[in-house]
PDB file of C-alpha atoms in Angstrom:
ATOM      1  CA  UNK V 503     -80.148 100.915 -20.236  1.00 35.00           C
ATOM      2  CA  UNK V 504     -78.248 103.970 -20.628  1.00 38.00           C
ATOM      3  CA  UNK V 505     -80.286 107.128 -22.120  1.00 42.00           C
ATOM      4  CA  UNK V 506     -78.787 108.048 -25.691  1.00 42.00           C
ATOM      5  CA  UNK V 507     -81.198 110.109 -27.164  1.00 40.00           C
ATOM      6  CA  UNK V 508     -79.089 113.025 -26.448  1.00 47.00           C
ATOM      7  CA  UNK V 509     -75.829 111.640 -28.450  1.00 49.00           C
ATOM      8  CA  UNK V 510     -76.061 112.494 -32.332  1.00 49.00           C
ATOM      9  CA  UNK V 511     -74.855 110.145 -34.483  1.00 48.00           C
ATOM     10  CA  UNK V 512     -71.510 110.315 -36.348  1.00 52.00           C
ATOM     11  CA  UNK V 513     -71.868 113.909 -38.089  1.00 51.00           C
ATOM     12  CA  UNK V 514     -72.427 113.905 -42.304  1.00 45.00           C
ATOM     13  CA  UNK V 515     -69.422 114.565 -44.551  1.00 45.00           C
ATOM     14  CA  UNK V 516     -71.286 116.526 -46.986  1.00 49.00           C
ATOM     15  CA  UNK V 517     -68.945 119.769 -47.473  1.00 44.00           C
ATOM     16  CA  UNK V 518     -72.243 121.836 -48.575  1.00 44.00           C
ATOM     17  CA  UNK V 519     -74.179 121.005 -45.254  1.00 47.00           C
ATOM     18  CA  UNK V 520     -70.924 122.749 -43.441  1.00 48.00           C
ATOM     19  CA  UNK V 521     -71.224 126.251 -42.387  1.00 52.00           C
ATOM     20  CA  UNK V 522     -68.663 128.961 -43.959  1.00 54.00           C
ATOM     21  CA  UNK V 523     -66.245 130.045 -41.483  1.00 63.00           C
ATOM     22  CA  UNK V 524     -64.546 133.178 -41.050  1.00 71.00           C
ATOM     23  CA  UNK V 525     -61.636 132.052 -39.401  1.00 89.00           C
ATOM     24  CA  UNK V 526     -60.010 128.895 -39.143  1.00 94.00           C
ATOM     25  CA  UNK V 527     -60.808 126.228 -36.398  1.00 96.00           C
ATOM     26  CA  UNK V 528     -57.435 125.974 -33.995  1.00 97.00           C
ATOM     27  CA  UNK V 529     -56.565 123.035 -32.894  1.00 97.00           C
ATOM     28  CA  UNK V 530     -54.028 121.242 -30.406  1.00 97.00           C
ATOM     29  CA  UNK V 531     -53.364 117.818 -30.651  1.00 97.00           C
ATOM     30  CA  UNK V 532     -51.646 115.736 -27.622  1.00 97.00           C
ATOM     31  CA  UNK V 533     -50.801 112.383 -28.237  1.00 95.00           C
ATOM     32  CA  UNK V 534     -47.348 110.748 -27.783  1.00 94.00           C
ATOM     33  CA  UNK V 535     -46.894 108.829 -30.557  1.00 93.00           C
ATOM     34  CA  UNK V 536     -45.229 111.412 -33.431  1.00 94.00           C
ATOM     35  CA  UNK V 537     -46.222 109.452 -36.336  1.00 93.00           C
ATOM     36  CA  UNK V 538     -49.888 109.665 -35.374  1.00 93.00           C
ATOM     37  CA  UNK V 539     -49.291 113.220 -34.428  1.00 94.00           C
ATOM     38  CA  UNK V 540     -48.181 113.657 -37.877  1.00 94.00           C
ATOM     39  CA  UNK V 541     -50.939 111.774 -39.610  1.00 93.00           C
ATOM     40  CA  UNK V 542     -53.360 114.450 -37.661  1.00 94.00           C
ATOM     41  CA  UNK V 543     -51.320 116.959 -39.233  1.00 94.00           C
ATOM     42  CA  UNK V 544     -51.261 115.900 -42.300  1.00 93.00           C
ATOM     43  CA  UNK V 545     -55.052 115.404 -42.226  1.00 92.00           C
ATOM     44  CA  UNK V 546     -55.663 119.332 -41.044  1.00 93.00           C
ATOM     45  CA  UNK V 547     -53.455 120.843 -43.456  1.00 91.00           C
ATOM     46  CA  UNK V 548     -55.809 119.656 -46.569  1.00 88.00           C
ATOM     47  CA  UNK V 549     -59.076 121.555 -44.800  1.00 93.00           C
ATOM     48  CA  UNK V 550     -58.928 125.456 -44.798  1.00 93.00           C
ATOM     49  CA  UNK V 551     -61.275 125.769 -41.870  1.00 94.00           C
ATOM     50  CA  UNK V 552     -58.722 123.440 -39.411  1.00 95.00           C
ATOM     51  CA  UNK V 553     -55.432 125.215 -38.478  1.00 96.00           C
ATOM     52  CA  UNK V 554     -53.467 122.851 -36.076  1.00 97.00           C
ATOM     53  CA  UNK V 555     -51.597 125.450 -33.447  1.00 97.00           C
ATOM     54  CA  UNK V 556     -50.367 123.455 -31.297  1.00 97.00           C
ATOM     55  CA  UNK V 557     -48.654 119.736 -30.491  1.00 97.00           C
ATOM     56  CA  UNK V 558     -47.906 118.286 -27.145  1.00 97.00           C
ATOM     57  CA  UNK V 559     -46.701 114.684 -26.158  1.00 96.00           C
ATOM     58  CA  UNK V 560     -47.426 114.482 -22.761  1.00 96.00           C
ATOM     59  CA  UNK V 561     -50.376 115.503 -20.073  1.00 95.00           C
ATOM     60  CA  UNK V 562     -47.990 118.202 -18.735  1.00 95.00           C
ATOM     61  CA  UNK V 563     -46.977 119.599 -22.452  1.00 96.00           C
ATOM     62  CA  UNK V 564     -50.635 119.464 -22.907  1.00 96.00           C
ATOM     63  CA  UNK V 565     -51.692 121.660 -20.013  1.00 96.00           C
ATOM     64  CA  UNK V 566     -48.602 124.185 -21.053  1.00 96.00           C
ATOM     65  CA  UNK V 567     -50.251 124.614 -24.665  1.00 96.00           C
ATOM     66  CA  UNK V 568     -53.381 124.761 -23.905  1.00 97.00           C
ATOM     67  CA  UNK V 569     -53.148 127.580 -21.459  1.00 96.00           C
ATOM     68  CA  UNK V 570     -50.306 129.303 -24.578  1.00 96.00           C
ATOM     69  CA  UNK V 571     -52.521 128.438 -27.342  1.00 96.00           C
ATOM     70  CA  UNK V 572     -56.094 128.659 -26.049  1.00 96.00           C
ATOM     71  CA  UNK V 573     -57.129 126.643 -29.122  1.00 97.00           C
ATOM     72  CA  UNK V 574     -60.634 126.071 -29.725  1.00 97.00           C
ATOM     73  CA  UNK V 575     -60.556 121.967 -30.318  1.00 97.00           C
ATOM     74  CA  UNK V 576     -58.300 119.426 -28.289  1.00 98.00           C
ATOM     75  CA  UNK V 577     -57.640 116.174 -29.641  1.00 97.00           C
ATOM     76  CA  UNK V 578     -56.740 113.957 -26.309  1.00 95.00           C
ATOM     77  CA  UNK V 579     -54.897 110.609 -26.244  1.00 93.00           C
ATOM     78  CA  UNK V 580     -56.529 108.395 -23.074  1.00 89.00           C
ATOM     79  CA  UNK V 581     -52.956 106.946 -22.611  1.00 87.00           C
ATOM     80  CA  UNK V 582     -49.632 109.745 -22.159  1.00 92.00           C
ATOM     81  CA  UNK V 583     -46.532 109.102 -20.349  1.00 92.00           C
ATOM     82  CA  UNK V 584     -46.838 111.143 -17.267  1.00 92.00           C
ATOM     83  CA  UNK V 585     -50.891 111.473 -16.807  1.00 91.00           C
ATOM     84  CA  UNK V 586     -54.171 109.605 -17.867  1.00 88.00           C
ATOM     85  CA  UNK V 587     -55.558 111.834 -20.771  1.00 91.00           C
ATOM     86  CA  UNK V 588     -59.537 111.918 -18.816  1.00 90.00           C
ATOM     87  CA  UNK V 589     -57.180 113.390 -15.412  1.00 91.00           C
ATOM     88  CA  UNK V 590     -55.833 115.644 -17.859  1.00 94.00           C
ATOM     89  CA  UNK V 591     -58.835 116.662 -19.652  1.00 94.00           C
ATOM     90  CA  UNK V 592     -61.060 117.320 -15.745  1.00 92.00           C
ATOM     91  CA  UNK V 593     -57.842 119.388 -15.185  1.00 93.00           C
ATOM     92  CA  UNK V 594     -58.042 121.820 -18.049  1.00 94.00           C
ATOM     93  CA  UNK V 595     -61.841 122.093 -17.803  1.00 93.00           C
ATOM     94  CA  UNK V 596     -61.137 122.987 -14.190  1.00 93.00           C
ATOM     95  CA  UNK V 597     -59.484 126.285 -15.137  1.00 93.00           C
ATOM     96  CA  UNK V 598     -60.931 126.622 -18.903  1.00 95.00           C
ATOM     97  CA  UNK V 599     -64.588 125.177 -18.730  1.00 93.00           C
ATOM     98  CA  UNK V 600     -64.873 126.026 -21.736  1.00 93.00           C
ATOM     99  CA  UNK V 601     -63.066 123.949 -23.586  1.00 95.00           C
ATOM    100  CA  UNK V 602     -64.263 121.422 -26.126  1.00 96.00           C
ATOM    101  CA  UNK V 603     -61.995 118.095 -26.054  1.00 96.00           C
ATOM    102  CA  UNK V 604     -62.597 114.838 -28.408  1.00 96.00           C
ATOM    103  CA  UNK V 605     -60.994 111.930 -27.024  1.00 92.00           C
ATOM    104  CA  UNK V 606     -58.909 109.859 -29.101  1.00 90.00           C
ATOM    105  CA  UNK V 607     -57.957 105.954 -27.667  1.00 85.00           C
ATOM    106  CA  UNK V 608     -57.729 102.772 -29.518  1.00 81.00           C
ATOM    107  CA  UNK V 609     -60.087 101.232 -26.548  1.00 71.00           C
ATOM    108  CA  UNK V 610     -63.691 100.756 -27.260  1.00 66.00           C
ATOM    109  CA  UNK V 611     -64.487 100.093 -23.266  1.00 71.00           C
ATOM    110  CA  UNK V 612     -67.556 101.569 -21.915  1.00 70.00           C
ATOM    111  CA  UNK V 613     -66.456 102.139 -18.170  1.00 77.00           C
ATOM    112  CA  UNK V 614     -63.689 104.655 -20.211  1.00 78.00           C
ATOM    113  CA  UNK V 615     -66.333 106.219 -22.521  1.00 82.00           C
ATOM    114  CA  UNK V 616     -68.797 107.036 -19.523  1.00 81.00           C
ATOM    115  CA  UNK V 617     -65.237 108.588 -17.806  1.00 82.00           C
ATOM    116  CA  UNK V 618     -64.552 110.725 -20.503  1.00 86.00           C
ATOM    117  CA  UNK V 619     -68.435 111.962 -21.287  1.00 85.00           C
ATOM    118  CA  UNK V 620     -68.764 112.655 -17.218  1.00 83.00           C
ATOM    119  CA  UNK V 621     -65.201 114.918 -17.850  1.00 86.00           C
ATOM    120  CA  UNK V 622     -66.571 116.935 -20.151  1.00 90.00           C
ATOM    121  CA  UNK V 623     -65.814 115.553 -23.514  1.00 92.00           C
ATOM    122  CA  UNK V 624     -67.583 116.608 -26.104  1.00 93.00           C
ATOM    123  CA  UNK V 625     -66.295 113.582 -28.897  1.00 91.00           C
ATOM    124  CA  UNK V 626     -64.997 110.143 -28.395  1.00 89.00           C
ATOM    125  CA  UNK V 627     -63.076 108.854 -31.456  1.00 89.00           C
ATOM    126  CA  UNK V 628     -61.104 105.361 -31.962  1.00 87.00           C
ATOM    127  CA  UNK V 629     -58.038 106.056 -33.890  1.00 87.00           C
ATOM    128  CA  UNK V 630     -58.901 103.750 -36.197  1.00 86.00           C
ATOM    129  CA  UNK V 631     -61.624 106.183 -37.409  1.00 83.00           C
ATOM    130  CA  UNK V 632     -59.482 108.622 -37.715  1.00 84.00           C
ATOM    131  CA  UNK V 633     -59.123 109.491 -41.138  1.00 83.00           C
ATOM    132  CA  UNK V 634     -62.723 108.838 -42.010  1.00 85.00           C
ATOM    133  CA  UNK V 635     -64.036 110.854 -39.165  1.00 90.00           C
ATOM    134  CA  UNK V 636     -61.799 113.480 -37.833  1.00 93.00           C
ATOM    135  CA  UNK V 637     -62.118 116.420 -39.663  1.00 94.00           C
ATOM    136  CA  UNK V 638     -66.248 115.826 -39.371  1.00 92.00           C
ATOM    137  CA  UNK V 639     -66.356 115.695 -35.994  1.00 93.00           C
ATOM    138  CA  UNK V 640     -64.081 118.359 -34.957  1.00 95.00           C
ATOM    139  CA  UNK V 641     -66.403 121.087 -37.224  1.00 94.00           C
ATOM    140  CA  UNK V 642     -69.326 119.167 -35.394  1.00 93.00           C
ATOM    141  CA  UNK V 643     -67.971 119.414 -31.619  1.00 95.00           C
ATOM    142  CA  UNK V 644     -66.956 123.003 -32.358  1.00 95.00           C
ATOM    143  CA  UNK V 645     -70.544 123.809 -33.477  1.00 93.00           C
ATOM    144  CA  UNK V 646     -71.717 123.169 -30.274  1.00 91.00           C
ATOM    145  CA  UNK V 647     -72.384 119.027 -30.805  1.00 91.00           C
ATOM    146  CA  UNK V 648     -71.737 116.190 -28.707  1.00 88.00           C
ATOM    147  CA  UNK V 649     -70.520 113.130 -31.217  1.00 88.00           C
ATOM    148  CA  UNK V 650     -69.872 109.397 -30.433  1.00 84.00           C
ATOM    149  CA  UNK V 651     -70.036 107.042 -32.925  1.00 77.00           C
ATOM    150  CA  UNK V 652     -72.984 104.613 -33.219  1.00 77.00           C
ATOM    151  CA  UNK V 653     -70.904 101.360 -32.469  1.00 71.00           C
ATOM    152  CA  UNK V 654     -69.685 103.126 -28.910  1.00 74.00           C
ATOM    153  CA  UNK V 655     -72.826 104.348 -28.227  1.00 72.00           C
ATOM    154  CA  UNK V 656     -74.347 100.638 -28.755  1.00 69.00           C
ATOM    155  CA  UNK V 657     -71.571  99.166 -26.649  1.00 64.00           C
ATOM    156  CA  UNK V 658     -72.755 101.793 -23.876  1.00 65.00           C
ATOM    157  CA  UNK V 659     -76.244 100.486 -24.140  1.00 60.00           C
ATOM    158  CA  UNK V 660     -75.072  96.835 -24.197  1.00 56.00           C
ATOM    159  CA  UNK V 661     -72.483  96.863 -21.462  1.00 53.00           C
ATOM    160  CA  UNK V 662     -74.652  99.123 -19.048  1.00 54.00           C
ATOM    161  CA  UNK V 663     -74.864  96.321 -16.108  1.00 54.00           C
ATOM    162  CA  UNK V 664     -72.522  95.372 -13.391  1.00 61.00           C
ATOM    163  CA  UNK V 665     -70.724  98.341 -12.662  1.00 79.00           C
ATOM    164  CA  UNK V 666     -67.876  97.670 -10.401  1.00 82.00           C
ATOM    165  CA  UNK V 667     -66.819  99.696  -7.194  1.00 83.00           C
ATOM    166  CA  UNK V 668     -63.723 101.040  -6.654  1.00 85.00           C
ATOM    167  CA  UNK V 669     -62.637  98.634  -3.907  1.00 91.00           C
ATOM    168  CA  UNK V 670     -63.820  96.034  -6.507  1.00 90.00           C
ATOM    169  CA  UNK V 671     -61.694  97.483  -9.384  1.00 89.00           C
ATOM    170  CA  UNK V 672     -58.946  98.229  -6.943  1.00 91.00           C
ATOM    171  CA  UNK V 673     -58.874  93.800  -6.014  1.00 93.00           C
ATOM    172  CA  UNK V 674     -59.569  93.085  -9.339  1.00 92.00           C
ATOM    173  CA  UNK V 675     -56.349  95.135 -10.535  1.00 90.00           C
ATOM    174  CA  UNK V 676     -53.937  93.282  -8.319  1.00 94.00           C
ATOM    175  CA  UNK V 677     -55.347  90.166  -9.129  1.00 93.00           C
ATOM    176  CA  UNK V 678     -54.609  90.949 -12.363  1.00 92.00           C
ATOM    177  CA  UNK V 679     -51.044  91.549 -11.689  1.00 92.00           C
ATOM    178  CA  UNK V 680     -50.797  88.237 -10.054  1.00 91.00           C
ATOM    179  CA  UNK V 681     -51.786  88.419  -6.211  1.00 93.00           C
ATOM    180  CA  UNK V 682     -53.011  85.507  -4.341  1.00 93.00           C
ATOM    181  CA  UNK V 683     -55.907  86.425  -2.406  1.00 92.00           C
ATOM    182  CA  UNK V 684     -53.962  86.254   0.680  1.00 93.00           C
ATOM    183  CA  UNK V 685     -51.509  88.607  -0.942  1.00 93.00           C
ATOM    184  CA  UNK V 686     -54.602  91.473  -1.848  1.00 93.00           C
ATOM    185  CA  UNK V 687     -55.336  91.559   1.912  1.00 92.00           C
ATOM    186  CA  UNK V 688     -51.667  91.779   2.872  1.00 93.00           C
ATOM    187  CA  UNK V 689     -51.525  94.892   0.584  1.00 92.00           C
ATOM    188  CA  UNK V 690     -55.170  96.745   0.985  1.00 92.00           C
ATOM    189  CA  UNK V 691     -55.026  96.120   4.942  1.00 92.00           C
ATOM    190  CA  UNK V 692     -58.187  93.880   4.855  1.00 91.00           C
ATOM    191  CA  UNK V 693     -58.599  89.792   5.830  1.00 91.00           C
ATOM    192  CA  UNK V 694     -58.571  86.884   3.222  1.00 91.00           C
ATOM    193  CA  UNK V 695     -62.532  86.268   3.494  1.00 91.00           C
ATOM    194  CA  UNK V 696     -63.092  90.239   2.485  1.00 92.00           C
ATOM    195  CA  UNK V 697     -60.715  89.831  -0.885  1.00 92.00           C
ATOM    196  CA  UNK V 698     -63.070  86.543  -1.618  1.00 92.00           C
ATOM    197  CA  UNK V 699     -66.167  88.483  -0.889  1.00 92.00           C
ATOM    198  CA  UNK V 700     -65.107  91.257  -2.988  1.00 91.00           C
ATOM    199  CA  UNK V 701     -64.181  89.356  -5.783  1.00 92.00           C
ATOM    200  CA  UNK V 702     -67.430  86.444  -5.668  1.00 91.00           C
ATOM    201  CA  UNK V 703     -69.209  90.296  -6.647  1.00 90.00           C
ATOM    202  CA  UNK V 704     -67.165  91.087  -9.299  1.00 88.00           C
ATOM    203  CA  UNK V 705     -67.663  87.375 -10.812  1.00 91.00           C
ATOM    204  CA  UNK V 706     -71.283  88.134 -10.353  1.00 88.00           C
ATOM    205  CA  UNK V 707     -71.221  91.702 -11.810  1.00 85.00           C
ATOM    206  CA  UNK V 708     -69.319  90.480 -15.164  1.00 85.00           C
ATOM    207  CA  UNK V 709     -70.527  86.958 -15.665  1.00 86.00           C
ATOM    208  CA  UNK V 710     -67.476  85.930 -15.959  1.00 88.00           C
ATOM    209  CA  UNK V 711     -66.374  82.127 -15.060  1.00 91.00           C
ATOM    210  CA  UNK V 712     -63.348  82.245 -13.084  1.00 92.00           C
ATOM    211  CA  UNK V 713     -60.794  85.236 -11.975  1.00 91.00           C
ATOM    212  CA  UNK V 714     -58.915  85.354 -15.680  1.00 91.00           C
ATOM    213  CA  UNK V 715     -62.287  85.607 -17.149  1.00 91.00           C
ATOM    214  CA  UNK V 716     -63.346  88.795 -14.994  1.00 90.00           C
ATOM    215  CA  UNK V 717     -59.598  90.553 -15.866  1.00 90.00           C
ATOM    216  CA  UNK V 718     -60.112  89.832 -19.597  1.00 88.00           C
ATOM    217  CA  UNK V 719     -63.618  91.231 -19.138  1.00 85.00           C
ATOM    218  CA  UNK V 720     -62.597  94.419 -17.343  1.00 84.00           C
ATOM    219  CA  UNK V 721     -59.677  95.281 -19.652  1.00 82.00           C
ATOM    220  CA  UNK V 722     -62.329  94.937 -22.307  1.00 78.00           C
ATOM    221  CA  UNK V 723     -64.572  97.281 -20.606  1.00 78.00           C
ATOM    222  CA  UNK V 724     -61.626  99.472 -20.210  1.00 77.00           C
ATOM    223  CA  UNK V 725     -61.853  99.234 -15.558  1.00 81.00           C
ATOM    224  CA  UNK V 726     -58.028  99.528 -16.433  1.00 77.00           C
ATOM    225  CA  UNK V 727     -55.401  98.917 -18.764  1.00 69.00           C
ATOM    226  CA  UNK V 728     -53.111  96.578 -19.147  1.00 64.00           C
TER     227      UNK V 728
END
């Protein structure tokens, strides 16, 4: 079982157990979808202590701002055009390790939580918690606070067995797009009796029933999308 004792819960929404602050919290929001970049906006404009500085649509926009903007809180989309948000998030840490990042995804999948917590992030938000649990979490993460909320950090716990390897995920993906087995081995360079081994493990690892079972299972989990 994973170890969660050092994950707060959700922080409160009581404006009086806030701290005062002198100036505002700046914030840069990357997420290519304009109508939920506008929601955020919307959102940030109503708190005093939350100035948004910065937008960017794209993994690439999102490095440009940053390093333009140096904001202190980055709200990061898993899924941008050009770049998974985690790569891009490991990239600005590289040269800012500083910087505090809450992801935002509509995917509740472990394997991508434990990505994004081993990158660095200090939050983990689904967008549909968004406008209960934004503005709480960004004054939490920028005090210094790790925050996940209690039904990811259960799922963690719950889902913490059969991790697959890469090579696993790596079969598992192009059986997902449709690959005999004979077809895997064609394309990873290995024989018909290793893509069978490979993937008797992964029906193991996810107690799953058949090869359709163990894709639905690792999209769940969030091994990769679809």
């Amino acid at each position: 079982m994973s170890d969660l004792s050092g994950i707060p819960p959700m922080p409160s929404s009581d404006p009086a157990a806030l701290p005062r602050r002198a100036t505002p919290i700046r914030i840069l929001t990357v997420d290519d979808h304009p109508l939920l970049r506008e929601g955020i906006a919307g959102t940030l404009e109503d708190e005093p202590d939350l100035q948004l500085v910065a937008e960017a649509a794209s993994g690439q926009e999102a490095l440009a701002c940053f390093r333009a903007h140096r904001p202190d809180i980055t709200l990061m989309d898993v899924r941008l055009p050009d770049m998974d948000g985690i790569d891009c998030m490991a990239e600005l840490r590289r040269d800012f390790p500083d910087a505090r990042i809450i992801i935002l995804t509509t995917y509740r999948g472990d394997v991508q939580v434990r990505r994004a917590l081993a990158g660095g992030a200090m939050g983990y938000l689904l967008k549909s918690m968004l406008r209960k649990d934004l503005v709480d979490t960004i004054r939490a993460v920028h005090d210094g606070q790790r925050c996940i909320p209690l039904e990811v950090a259960r799922m963690l716990n719950e889902d913490n067995e059969g991790s697959l390897s890469p090579r696993e995920i790596e079969v598992l993906r192009l059986v997902a797009e449709g690959r005999s087995n004979k077809r895997v081995g064609v394309e990873l360079g290995v024989s018909e009796e290793t893509v069978k081994m490979h993937m008797k493990s992964v029906l193991a690892k996810l107690h799953a029933n058949d090869r359709t079972h163990a894709v639905t299972i690792a999209l769940k989990r969030g091994y990769f999308s679809p």
